[in-house]
Amino acid sequence: MRIPLRLPRSAAPPVPAGPPRSAQVRALVAVLDDAVAAQRPADEAVAACGEPGPVSRQTARDCGLQSIALHRLRTRLQDLRLTDPDLVLAQAQAARLLSYDLWMLRESLDLAFTVHRDARTEAARLRLNGLGRRADDLRRLRDGLRAEVR
């Protein structure tokens, strides 16, 4: 007697439909609102790493706290169960942008608190002035999705 390895198509359980697109957009926008709000203190922490003179321990703490906040937001973003293909793409783009913010915080700390100071490292550190264009990209992505909710 042979046992079938697959159920016949008619016997397969139905695939539950995901939430409506409008609910998915609202969930994504809610996380992106928090992410955009978190960018301001992260931007300030990166800029503080580029200030002339010694970098304070408070700046290091601020970078660490902002890294934690952005990591949690990226996790919340990735935990969203989106089914609409356009929203899945927006979710992936937002995750990349948050990953860039996290990378900037890490690199800023590395430049500000390097063990072996040299002129090249110091010049790179002094050019730090915030998160840059990628922060604007996240804001634009959020604003475009928010316009859909209205």
mmCIF file of C-alpha atoms in Angstrom:
data_model
loop_
_atom_site.group_PDB
_atom_site.id
_atom_site.type_symbol
_atom_site.label_atom_id
_atom_site.label_comp_id
_atom_site.label_asym_id
_atom_site.label_seq_id
_atom_site.Cartn_x
_atom_site.Cartn_y
_atom_site.Cartn_z
ATOM 1 C CA MET A 1 0.000 0.000 0.000
ATOM 2 C CA ARG A 2 1.361 3.390 -0.991
ATOM 3 C CA ILE A 3 0.794 6.434 1.138
ATOM 4 C CA PRO A 4 0.506 9.601 -0.915
ATOM 5 C CA LEU A 5 3.157 12.175 -0.096
ATOM 6 C CA ARG A 6 0.936 15.092 -1.008
ATOM 7 C CA LEU A 7 -2.665 15.780 -0.329
ATOM 8 C CA PRO A 8 -4.831 16.094 -3.392
ATOM 9 C CA ARG A 9 -5.356 19.736 -4.329
ATOM 10 C CA SER A 10 -9.006 19.657 -3.315
ATOM 11 C CA ALA A 11 -8.069 18.467 0.171
ATOM 12 C CA ALA A 12 -5.454 21.162 0.828
ATOM 13 C CA PRO A 13 -6.445 23.568 3.588
ATOM 14 C CA PRO A 14 -7.395 27.027 2.371
ATOM 15 C CA VAL A 15 -4.738 29.710 2.680
ATOM 16 C CA PRO A 16 -6.031 32.423 4.999
ATOM 17 C CA ALA A 17 -6.253 35.825 3.393
ATOM 18 C CA GLY A 18 -4.068 38.527 4.893
ATOM 19 C CA PRO A 19 -5.420 41.736 6.295
ATOM 20 C CA PRO A 20 -6.709 44.279 3.787
ATOM 21 C CA ARG A 21 -4.145 46.526 2.115
ATOM 22 C CA SER A 22 -5.384 49.565 4.049
ATOM 23 C CA ALA A 23 -4.659 47.832 7.368
ATOM 24 C CA GLN A 24 -1.218 46.783 6.133
ATOM 25 C CA VAL A 25 -0.429 50.350 5.047
ATOM 26 C CA ARG A 26 -1.535 51.729 8.423
ATOM 27 C CA ALA A 27 0.664 49.213 10.271
ATOM 28 C CA LEU A 28 3.665 50.038 8.085
ATOM 29 C CA VAL A 29 3.124 53.798 8.427
ATOM 30 C CA ALA A 30 2.892 53.477 12.220
ATOM 31 C CA VAL A 31 6.342 51.886 12.375
ATOM 32 C CA LEU A 32 7.752 54.367 9.864
ATOM 33 C CA ASP A 33 6.367 57.282 11.896
ATOM 34 C CA ASP A 34 8.322 56.016 14.890
ATOM 35 C CA ALA A 35 11.407 55.443 12.734
ATOM 36 C CA VAL A 36 11.312 58.973 11.317
ATOM 37 C CA ALA A 37 10.882 60.381 14.833
ATOM 38 C CA ALA A 38 13.877 58.345 16.020
ATOM 39 C CA GLN A 39 16.062 59.729 13.254
ATOM 40 C CA ARG A 40 16.347 63.183 14.801
ATOM 41 C CA PRO A 41 18.187 62.067 17.955
ATOM 42 C CA ALA A 42 20.231 59.593 15.884
ATOM 43 C CA ASP A 43 21.152 62.397 13.485
ATOM 44 C CA GLU A 44 22.212 64.572 16.427
ATOM 45 C CA ALA A 45 24.293 61.741 17.911
ATOM 46 C CA VAL A 46 26.143 61.198 14.615
ATOM 47 C CA ALA A 47 26.740 64.946 14.262
ATOM 48 C CA ALA A 48 28.070 65.122 17.842
ATOM 49 C CA CYS A 49 30.702 62.531 16.912
ATOM 50 C CA GLY A 50 31.973 64.975 14.274
ATOM 51 C CA GLU A 51 32.288 67.999 16.530
ATOM 52 C CA PRO A 52 35.818 69.412 16.851
ATOM 53 C CA GLY A 53 37.671 68.516 20.012
ATOM 54 C CA PRO A 54 37.304 65.530 22.287
ATOM 55 C CA VAL A 55 34.073 63.564 22.036
ATOM 56 C CA SER A 56 32.221 63.162 25.317
ATOM 57 C CA ARG A 57 31.174 59.925 26.952
ATOM 58 C CA GLN A 58 27.612 61.232 26.774
ATOM 59 C CA THR A 59 27.895 61.229 22.983
ATOM 60 C CA ALA A 60 28.931 57.579 23.126
ATOM 61 C CA ARG A 61 25.936 56.793 25.347
ATOM 62 C CA ASP A 62 23.627 58.724 23.023
ATOM 63 C CA CYS A 63 24.894 56.756 20.015
ATOM 64 C CA GLY A 64 24.396 53.515 21.897
ATOM 65 C CA LEU A 65 20.857 54.412 22.948
ATOM 66 C CA GLN A 66 19.961 55.490 19.427
ATOM 67 C CA SER A 67 21.404 52.261 18.033
ATOM 68 C CA ILE A 68 19.192 50.274 20.382
ATOM 69 C CA ALA A 69 16.128 52.317 19.420
ATOM 70 C CA LEU A 70 16.757 51.945 15.685
ATOM 71 C CA HIS A 71 17.487 48.233 16.011
ATOM 72 C CA ARG A 72 14.168 47.730 17.812
ATOM 73 C CA LEU A 73 12.368 49.699 15.123
ATOM 74 C CA ARG A 74 13.996 47.650 12.374
ATOM 75 C CA THR A 75 12.904 44.491 14.181
ATOM 76 C CA ARG A 76 9.326 45.812 14.494
ATOM 77 C CA LEU A 77 9.411 46.654 10.813
ATOM 78 C CA GLN A 78 10.648 43.215 9.821
ATOM 79 C CA ASP A 79 8.051 41.540 12.055
ATOM 80 C CA LEU A 80 5.174 43.087 10.115
ATOM 81 C CA ARG A 81 3.291 40.404 8.194
ATOM 82 C CA LEU A 82 2.703 42.175 4.914
ATOM 83 C CA THR A 83 1.280 40.373 1.906
ATOM 84 C CA ASP A 84 0.807 43.165 -0.625
ATOM 85 C CA PRO A 85 3.828 43.033 -2.983
ATOM 86 C CA ASP A 86 4.262 46.826 -3.104
ATOM 87 C CA LEU A 87 4.223 47.048 0.675
ATOM 88 C CA VAL A 88 6.699 44.176 0.987
ATOM 89 C CA LEU A 89 9.058 46.160 -1.255
ATOM 90 C CA ALA A 90 8.516 49.317 0.824
ATOM 91 C CA GLN A 91 9.172 47.300 3.982
ATOM 92 C CA ALA A 92 12.455 45.995 2.554
ATOM 93 C CA GLN A 93 13.520 49.495 1.458
ATOM 94 C CA ALA A 94 12.735 50.905 4.907
ATOM 95 C CA ALA A 95 14.717 48.086 6.546
ATOM 96 C CA ARG A 96 17.719 48.918 4.332
ATOM 97 C CA LEU A 97 17.453 52.597 5.252
ATOM 98 C CA LEU A 98 17.300 51.797 8.966
ATOM 99 C CA SER A 99 20.267 49.476 8.546
ATOM 100 C CA TYR A 100 22.170 52.364 6.990
ATOM 101 C CA ASP A 101 21.298 54.572 9.996
ATOM 102 C CA LEU A 102 22.584 51.852 12.310
ATOM 103 C CA TRP A 103 25.765 51.582 10.261
ATOM 104 C CA MET A 104 26.272 55.371 10.439
ATOM 105 C CA LEU A 105 25.944 55.317 14.222
ATOM 106 C CA ARG A 106 28.475 52.492 14.471
ATOM 107 C CA GLU A 107 30.956 54.100 12.076
ATOM 108 C CA SER A 108 30.606 57.450 13.853
ATOM 109 C CA LEU A 109 31.451 55.817 17.162
ATOM 110 C CA ASP A 110 34.395 54.010 15.598
ATOM 111 C CA LEU A 111 35.761 57.268 14.185
ATOM 112 C CA ALA A 112 35.134 59.260 17.369
ATOM 113 C CA PHE A 113 36.602 56.696 19.745
ATOM 114 C CA THR A 114 39.385 55.144 17.725
ATOM 115 C CA VAL A 115 42.346 53.805 19.646
ATOM 116 C CA HIS A 116 44.889 54.835 17.021
ATOM 117 C CA ARG A 117 44.276 58.453 16.021
ATOM 118 C CA ASP A 118 45.796 59.646 12.798
ATOM 119 C CA ALA A 119 45.186 62.632 10.535
ATOM 120 C CA ARG A 120 43.107 60.681 8.025
ATOM 121 C CA THR A 121 40.749 59.260 10.681
ATOM 122 C CA GLU A 122 40.395 62.660 12.339
ATOM 123 C CA ALA A 123 39.597 64.324 8.998
ATOM 124 C CA ALA A 124 36.899 61.715 8.329
ATOM 125 C CA ARG A 125 35.456 62.204 11.824
ATOM 126 C CA LEU A 126 35.283 65.977 11.397
ATOM 127 C CA ARG A 127 33.224 65.506 8.203
ATOM 128 C CA LEU A 128 30.445 63.756 10.161
ATOM 129 C CA ASN A 129 27.400 65.988 10.266
ATOM 130 C CA GLY A 130 24.414 63.647 10.617
ATOM 131 C CA LEU A 131 22.644 60.803 8.870
ATOM 132 C CA GLY A 132 22.382 62.591 5.535
ATOM 133 C CA ARG A 133 20.250 61.896 2.491
ATOM 134 C CA ARG A 134 19.170 58.420 3.581
ATOM 135 C CA ALA A 135 17.177 59.969 6.437
ATOM 136 C CA ASP A 136 15.346 62.057 3.840
ATOM 137 C CA ASP A 137 14.678 58.914 1.794
ATOM 138 C CA LEU A 138 12.988 57.243 4.785
ATOM 139 C CA ARG A 139 10.875 60.344 5.385
ATOM 140 C CA ARG A 140 9.798 60.436 1.730
ATOM 141 C CA LEU A 141 8.912 56.746 1.801
ATOM 142 C CA ARG A 142 6.795 57.258 4.927
ATOM 143 C CA ASP A 143 5.121 60.365 3.485
ATOM 144 C CA GLY A 144 4.202 58.542 0.284
ATOM 145 C CA LEU A 145 2.599 55.696 2.201
ATOM 146 C CA ARG A 146 0.896 58.093 4.622
ATOM 147 C CA ALA A 147 -0.729 59.883 1.671
ATOM 148 C CA GLU A 148 -2.314 56.559 0.716
ATOM 149 C CA VAL A 149 -3.928 56.223 4.160
ATOM 150 C CA ARG A 150 -5.753 59.550 3.881
#
